[in-house]
Amino acid sequence: VCMSGVADKRNPVLDCCGGLNNVDYSKVDMSVMEDVLKHIDVYDPRFCVAVIAIIFNPFFWNVVARWEHRTRGLTRLFGGPYLACYCLGTLIILLNVYRSHSMTVAMKAQARWEVMASPEVFYTGAALMALGSVLVVTSFLALGFTGTFLGDYFGILMEEKVKGFPFNVTENPMYWGSTANYLGLAFMNASPVGLVLTVVVAISYQVAIIFEGPFTEDIYRQRAQCCKHK
């Protein structure tokens, strides 16, 4: 396939099964999905609280951080950018602790899925939690507190982009490490509702990345332009 998206006639694209339009969805086995949904009560208040906590956290810190970048309101309130960043970072940590707690409560409140209740699934979950913890901890050590908790928005900029581990493995190790932790927890608890909540976490992080990435790049682009004019 050409880079422009136009198929090269010399190397025709193989269209398996005539494309997705020709798939007979009536023959798709939905029994597994139906079995999972039987174990999930989406009207359970504890499930709803967990979903709200998951969605609220990245929304909150993005709104507050952008407001700070635009107005320097927190910097003025706390008397300096570092103290302001530390206070916001501490609040974010507390919100994430509550999110984890609400997810754990929701998992324990709802039924286990016996299909997942096996040693293999349990140890896979433990491995995911270990991997996630490594990504989260090494990301924090590489960035430091202000680098992790939106210091860029407070004018606390890093000298250069971090390119070592774990950023040479994934561009957002803190987010995906956290997601791996929640997925591992769902596996270890044989919790179908935990799987659903982990999907919500992954989606909320992906949305956050879409907004944070370009905005952060623009902050560093502005600094580079300022340095050129000096």
mmCIF file of C-alpha atoms in Angstrom:
data_model
loop_
_atom_site.group_PDB
_atom_site.id
_atom_site.type_symbol
_atom_site.label_atom_id
_atom_site.label_comp_id
_atom_site.label_asym_id
_atom_site.label_seq_id
_atom_site.Cartn_x
_atom_site.Cartn_y
_atom_site.Cartn_z
ATOM 1 C CA VAL A 1 0.000 0.000 0.000
ATOM 2 C CA CYS A 2 1.343 3.433 -0.909
ATOM 3 C CA MET A 3 1.941 6.004 1.811
ATOM 4 C CA SER A 4 -0.814 8.163 0.360
ATOM 5 C CA GLY A 5 -3.332 5.457 1.160
ATOM 6 C CA VAL A 6 -3.879 4.559 -2.512
ATOM 7 C CA ALA A 7 -3.353 0.882 -3.258
ATOM 8 C CA ASP A 8 -0.440 -0.008 -5.539
ATOM 9 C CA LYS A 9 -1.840 -1.891 -8.542
ATOM 10 C CA ARG A 10 1.363 -3.926 -8.779
ATOM 11 C CA ASN A 11 0.827 -5.215 -5.237
ATOM 12 C CA PRO A 12 -2.938 -5.498 -4.772
ATOM 13 C CA VAL A 13 -4.238 -5.505 -1.236
ATOM 14 C CA LEU A 14 -5.617 -8.842 -0.107
ATOM 15 C CA ASP A 15 -9.155 -8.274 1.087
ATOM 16 C CA CYS A 16 -9.834 -11.159 3.431
ATOM 17 C CA CYS A 17 -13.456 -12.351 3.431
ATOM 18 C CA GLY A 18 -14.424 -9.451 1.191
ATOM 19 C CA GLY A 19 -14.020 -6.928 3.986
ATOM 20 C CA LEU A 20 -15.923 -6.438 7.244
ATOM 21 C CA ASN A 21 -19.058 -5.494 5.328
ATOM 22 C CA ASN A 22 -19.441 -9.129 4.272
ATOM 23 C CA VAL A 23 -19.100 -10.593 7.773
ATOM 24 C CA ASP A 24 -22.255 -12.286 9.041
ATOM 25 C CA TYR A 25 -22.480 -10.823 12.527
ATOM 26 C CA SER A 26 -25.466 -13.024 13.328
ATOM 27 C CA LYS A 27 -23.029 -15.946 13.589
ATOM 28 C CA VAL A 28 -20.705 -14.218 16.056
ATOM 29 C CA ASP A 29 -20.604 -16.062 19.387
ATOM 30 C CA MET A 30 -21.711 -13.513 21.986
ATOM 31 C CA SER A 31 -22.039 -16.052 24.784
ATOM 32 C CA VAL A 32 -18.779 -14.983 26.454
ATOM 33 C CA MET A 33 -19.781 -11.314 26.481
ATOM 34 C CA GLU A 34 -23.230 -12.201 27.766
ATOM 35 C CA ASP A 35 -21.647 -14.290 30.511
ATOM 36 C CA VAL A 36 -19.447 -11.363 31.552
ATOM 37 C CA LEU A 37 -22.373 -8.922 31.613
ATOM 38 C CA LYS A 38 -24.346 -11.283 33.844
ATOM 39 C CA HIS A 39 -21.767 -10.645 36.566
ATOM 40 C CA ILE A 40 -21.916 -6.837 36.314
ATOM 41 C CA ASP A 41 -24.503 -4.570 37.864
ATOM 42 C CA VAL A 42 -24.008 -1.183 36.201
ATOM 43 C CA TYR A 43 -26.679 0.324 38.465
ATOM 44 C CA ASP A 44 -24.727 -0.494 41.621
ATOM 45 C CA PRO A 45 -23.890 2.865 43.287
ATOM 46 C CA ARG A 46 -20.374 1.643 44.068
ATOM 47 C CA PHE A 47 -19.762 0.932 40.399
ATOM 48 C CA CYS A 48 -21.106 4.360 39.457
ATOM 49 C CA VAL A 49 -18.888 6.065 42.050
ATOM 50 C CA ALA A 50 -15.839 4.254 40.671
ATOM 51 C CA VAL A 51 -16.655 5.319 37.092
ATOM 52 C CA ILE A 52 -17.137 8.936 38.181
ATOM 53 C CA ALA A 53 -13.839 8.910 40.101
ATOM 54 C CA ILE A 54 -11.999 7.474 37.099
ATOM 55 C CA ILE A 55 -13.352 10.073 34.681
ATOM 56 C CA PHE A 56 -13.166 13.007 37.087
ATOM 57 C CA ASN A 57 -9.471 12.751 37.964
ATOM 58 C CA PRO A 58 -7.814 13.489 34.599
ATOM 59 C CA PHE A 59 -10.558 15.996 33.792
ATOM 60 C CA PHE A 60 -9.863 17.839 37.054
ATOM 61 C CA TRP A 61 -6.092 18.039 36.767
ATOM 62 C CA ASN A 62 -6.199 19.087 33.118
ATOM 63 C CA VAL A 63 -8.702 21.876 33.789
ATOM 64 C CA VAL A 64 -6.841 23.146 36.862
ATOM 65 C CA ALA A 65 -3.416 22.936 35.227
ATOM 66 C CA ARG A 66 -4.555 24.808 32.113
ATOM 67 C CA TRP A 67 -6.176 27.459 34.298
ATOM 68 C CA GLU A 68 -2.896 27.804 36.204
ATOM 69 C CA HIS A 69 -0.912 28.106 32.984
ATOM 70 C CA ARG A 70 -3.253 30.819 31.730
ATOM 71 C CA THR A 71 -3.696 32.847 34.941
ATOM 72 C CA ARG A 72 -0.917 31.752 37.365
ATOM 73 C CA GLY A 73 -3.700 31.719 39.970
ATOM 74 C CA LEU A 74 -2.248 28.875 42.070
ATOM 75 C CA THR A 75 1.242 30.364 41.906
ATOM 76 C CA ARG A 76 -0.063 33.631 43.341
ATOM 77 C CA LEU A 77 -2.170 31.828 45.934
ATOM 78 C CA PHE A 78 0.722 29.750 47.278
ATOM 79 C CA GLY A 79 3.429 32.341 46.758
ATOM 80 C CA GLY A 80 5.455 30.443 44.171
ATOM 81 C CA PRO A 81 5.233 27.817 41.421
ATOM 82 C CA TYR A 82 6.972 25.009 43.311
ATOM 83 C CA LEU A 83 4.716 25.086 46.373
ATOM 84 C CA ALA A 84 1.672 25.414 44.116
ATOM 85 C CA CYS A 85 2.782 22.398 42.060
ATOM 86 C CA TYR A 86 3.477 20.343 45.191
ATOM 87 C CA CYS A 87 0.009 21.142 46.558
ATOM 88 C CA LEU A 88 -1.746 20.232 43.313
ATOM 89 C CA GLY A 89 0.370 17.083 43.007
ATOM 90 C CA THR A 90 -0.558 16.042 46.549
ATOM 91 C CA LEU A 91 -4.231 16.577 45.780
ATOM 92 C CA ILE A 92 -3.895 14.483 42.607
ATOM 93 C CA ILE A 93 -2.283 11.677 44.616
ATOM 94 C CA LEU A 94 -5.164 11.753 47.126
ATOM 95 C CA LEU A 95 -7.713 11.688 44.301
ATOM 96 C CA ASN A 96 -5.941 8.703 42.738
ATOM 97 C CA VAL A 97 -5.888 6.902 46.099
ATOM 98 C CA TYR A 98 -9.645 7.417 46.348
ATOM 99 C CA ARG A 99 -10.080 6.213 42.761
ATOM 100 C CA SER A 100 -8.184 3.016 43.564
ATOM 101 C CA HIS A 101 -10.233 2.559 46.729
ATOM 102 C CA SER A 102 -13.541 3.046 44.891
ATOM 103 C CA MET A 103 -12.503 0.548 42.211
ATOM 104 C CA THR A 104 -11.508 -2.015 44.843
ATOM 105 C CA VAL A 105 -14.840 -1.540 46.654
ATOM 106 C CA ALA A 106 -16.740 -2.015 43.384
ATOM 107 C CA MET A 107 -14.789 -5.195 42.584
ATOM 108 C CA LYS A 108 -15.428 -6.713 46.001
ATOM 109 C CA ALA A 109 -19.113 -5.763 45.940
ATOM 110 C CA GLN A 110 -19.862 -7.602 42.713
ATOM 111 C CA ALA A 111 -19.651 -11.241 41.695
ATOM 112 C CA ARG A 112 -16.466 -13.013 40.689
ATOM 113 C CA TRP A 113 -16.271 -14.697 37.309
ATOM 114 C CA GLU A 114 -15.362 -18.338 37.768
ATOM 115 C CA VAL A 115 -13.746 -18.472 34.326
ATOM 116 C CA MET A 116 -11.081 -16.097 35.673
ATOM 117 C CA ALA A 117 -10.680 -17.918 38.997
ATOM 118 C CA SER A 118 -7.586 -19.929 38.100
ATOM 119 C CA PRO A 119 -3.929 -19.853 39.210
ATOM 120 C CA GLU A 120 -2.843 -18.892 35.683
ATOM 121 C CA VAL A 121 -5.058 -15.804 35.638
ATOM 122 C CA PHE A 122 -4.045 -14.888 39.181
ATOM 123 C CA TYR A 123 -0.315 -15.019 38.429
ATOM 124 C CA THR A 124 -0.841 -13.161 35.154
ATOM 125 C CA GLY A 125 -2.482 -10.425 37.199
ATOM 126 C CA ALA A 126 0.413 -10.409 39.642
ATOM 127 C CA ALA A 127 2.856 -10.070 36.733
ATOM 128 C CA LEU A 128 0.832 -7.172 35.296
ATOM 129 C CA MET A 129 0.851 -5.405 38.655
ATOM 130 C CA ALA A 130 4.608 -5.882 38.940
ATOM 131 C CA LEU A 131 5.124 -4.525 35.419
ATOM 132 C CA GLY A 132 2.786 -1.602 36.056
ATOM 133 C CA SER A 133 4.545 -0.739 39.307
ATOM 134 C CA VAL A 134 7.928 -0.740 37.575
ATOM 135 C CA LEU A 135 6.635 1.635 34.888
ATOM 136 C CA VAL A 136 5.039 3.981 37.437
ATOM 137 C CA VAL A 137 8.001 4.079 39.840
ATOM 138 C CA THR A 138 10.706 4.437 37.189
ATOM 139 C CA SER A 139 8.658 7.128 35.427
ATOM 140 C CA PHE A 140 8.397 9.083 38.679
ATOM 141 C CA LEU A 141 12.137 8.712 39.356
ATOM 142 C CA ALA A 142 12.969 9.897 35.831
ATOM 143 C CA LEU A 143 10.677 12.941 35.930
ATOM 144 C CA GLY A 144 10.741 13.902 39.595
ATOM 145 C CA PHE A 145 7.724 15.261 41.460
ATOM 146 C CA THR A 146 7.247 18.430 39.420
ATOM 147 C CA GLY A 147 7.869 16.653 36.137
ATOM 148 C CA THR A 148 5.265 14.045 37.024
ATOM 149 C CA PHE A 149 2.632 16.384 38.383
ATOM 150 C CA LEU A 150 2.288 19.004 35.653
ATOM 151 C CA GLY A 151 5.185 21.246 36.602
ATOM 152 C CA ASP A 152 5.344 22.372 32.968
ATOM 153 C CA TYR A 153 2.031 24.183 33.440
ATOM 154 C CA PHE A 154 3.526 26.091 36.379
ATOM 155 C CA GLY A 155 6.512 27.232 34.336
ATOM 156 C CA ILE A 156 8.794 24.576 35.877
ATOM 157 C CA LEU A 157 10.261 23.232 32.656
ATOM 158 C CA MET A 158 12.745 20.403 32.223
ATOM 159 C CA GLU A 159 15.998 21.114 30.437
ATOM 160 C CA GLU A 160 15.465 18.345 27.918
ATOM 161 C CA LYS A 161 13.057 15.564 27.096
ATOM 162 C CA VAL A 162 13.543 12.364 29.081
ATOM 163 C CA LYS A 163 14.425 9.587 26.640
ATOM 164 C CA GLY A 164 15.681 6.808 28.915
ATOM 165 C CA PHE A 165 13.738 3.969 30.510
ATOM 166 C CA PRO A 166 10.777 3.688 30.734
ATOM 167 C CA PHE A 167 10.147 6.404 28.127
ATOM 168 C CA ASN A 168 12.071 4.404 25.533
ATOM 169 C CA VAL A 169 9.478 1.642 25.996
ATOM 170 C CA THR A 170 6.276 3.692 26.023
ATOM 171 C CA GLU A 171 5.661 7.426 25.711
ATOM 172 C CA ASN A 172 3.293 7.571 28.684
ATOM 173 C CA PRO A 173 4.591 4.981 31.178
ATOM 174 C CA MET A 174 2.828 6.535 34.182
ATOM 175 C CA TYR A 175 -0.583 6.188 32.552
ATOM 176 C CA TRP A 176 -0.114 2.748 31.033
ATOM 177 C CA GLY A 177 1.665 1.457 34.131
ATOM 178 C CA SER A 178 -1.328 2.530 36.202
ATOM 179 C CA THR A 179 -3.670 0.847 33.715
ATOM 180 C CA ALA A 180 -1.628 -2.377 33.939
ATOM 181 C CA ASN A 181 -1.954 -2.240 37.736
ATOM 182 C CA TYR A 182 -5.733 -2.052 37.556
ATOM 183 C CA LEU A 183 -5.911 -4.807 34.960
ATOM 184 C CA GLY A 184 -3.713 -6.984 37.153
ATOM 185 C CA LEU A 185 -5.924 -6.280 40.156
ATOM 186 C CA ALA A 186 -9.000 -7.306 38.146
ATOM 187 C CA PHE A 187 -7.294 -10.556 37.120
ATOM 188 C CA MET A 188 -6.179 -11.375 40.657
ATOM 189 C CA ASN A 189 -9.714 -10.816 41.960
ATOM 190 C CA ALA A 190 -11.368 -12.653 39.044
ATOM 191 C CA SER A 191 -13.474 -9.539 38.688
ATOM 192 C CA PRO A 192 -15.405 -8.869 35.476
ATOM 193 C CA VAL A 193 -16.422 -5.437 36.786
ATOM 194 C CA GLY A 194 -12.720 -4.778 37.328
ATOM 195 C CA LEU A 195 -12.113 -5.440 33.626
ATOM 196 C CA VAL A 196 -14.822 -2.942 32.672
ATOM 197 C CA LEU A 197 -13.430 -0.319 35.043
ATOM 198 C CA THR A 198 -9.936 -0.871 33.642
ATOM 199 C CA VAL A 199 -11.280 -0.166 30.155
ATOM 200 C CA VAL A 200 -12.769 3.086 31.491
ATOM 201 C CA VAL A 201 -9.351 3.956 32.974
ATOM 202 C CA ALA A 202 -7.603 3.275 29.651
ATOM 203 C CA ILE A 203 -10.107 5.389 27.715
ATOM 204 C CA SER A 204 -9.904 8.292 30.180
ATOM 205 C CA TYR A 205 -6.096 8.241 29.987
ATOM 206 C CA GLN A 206 -6.155 8.115 26.199
ATOM 207 C CA VAL A 207 -8.428 11.160 26.111
ATOM 208 C CA ALA A 208 -6.115 12.935 28.583
ATOM 209 C CA ILE A 209 -3.101 12.187 26.375
ATOM 210 C CA ILE A 210 -4.880 13.676 23.354
ATOM 211 C CA PHE A 211 -5.300 16.959 25.239
ATOM 212 C CA GLU A 212 -2.064 16.991 27.245
ATOM 213 C CA GLY A 213 0.417 16.029 24.531
ATOM 214 C CA PRO A 214 -0.080 18.947 22.104
ATOM 215 C CA PHE A 215 -0.535 21.443 24.959
ATOM 216 C CA THR A 216 2.741 20.430 26.631
ATOM 217 C CA GLU A 217 4.568 20.529 23.298
ATOM 218 C CA ASP A 218 3.250 24.049 22.763
ATOM 219 C CA ILE A 219 4.612 25.130 26.160
ATOM 220 C CA TYR A 220 8.116 23.978 25.233
ATOM 221 C CA ARG A 221 7.770 25.459 21.748
ATOM 222 C CA GLN A 222 7.022 28.841 23.304
ATOM 223 C CA ARG A 223 10.112 28.544 25.507
ATOM 224 C CA ALA A 224 12.264 27.703 22.504
ATOM 225 C CA GLN A 225 10.948 30.744 20.652
ATOM 226 C CA CYS A 226 11.653 32.970 23.655
ATOM 227 C CA CYS A 227 15.220 31.662 23.875
ATOM 228 C CA LYS A 228 15.793 32.463 20.189
ATOM 229 C CA HIS A 229 14.740 36.079 20.681
ATOM 230 C CA LYS A 230 17.077 36.616 23.610
#
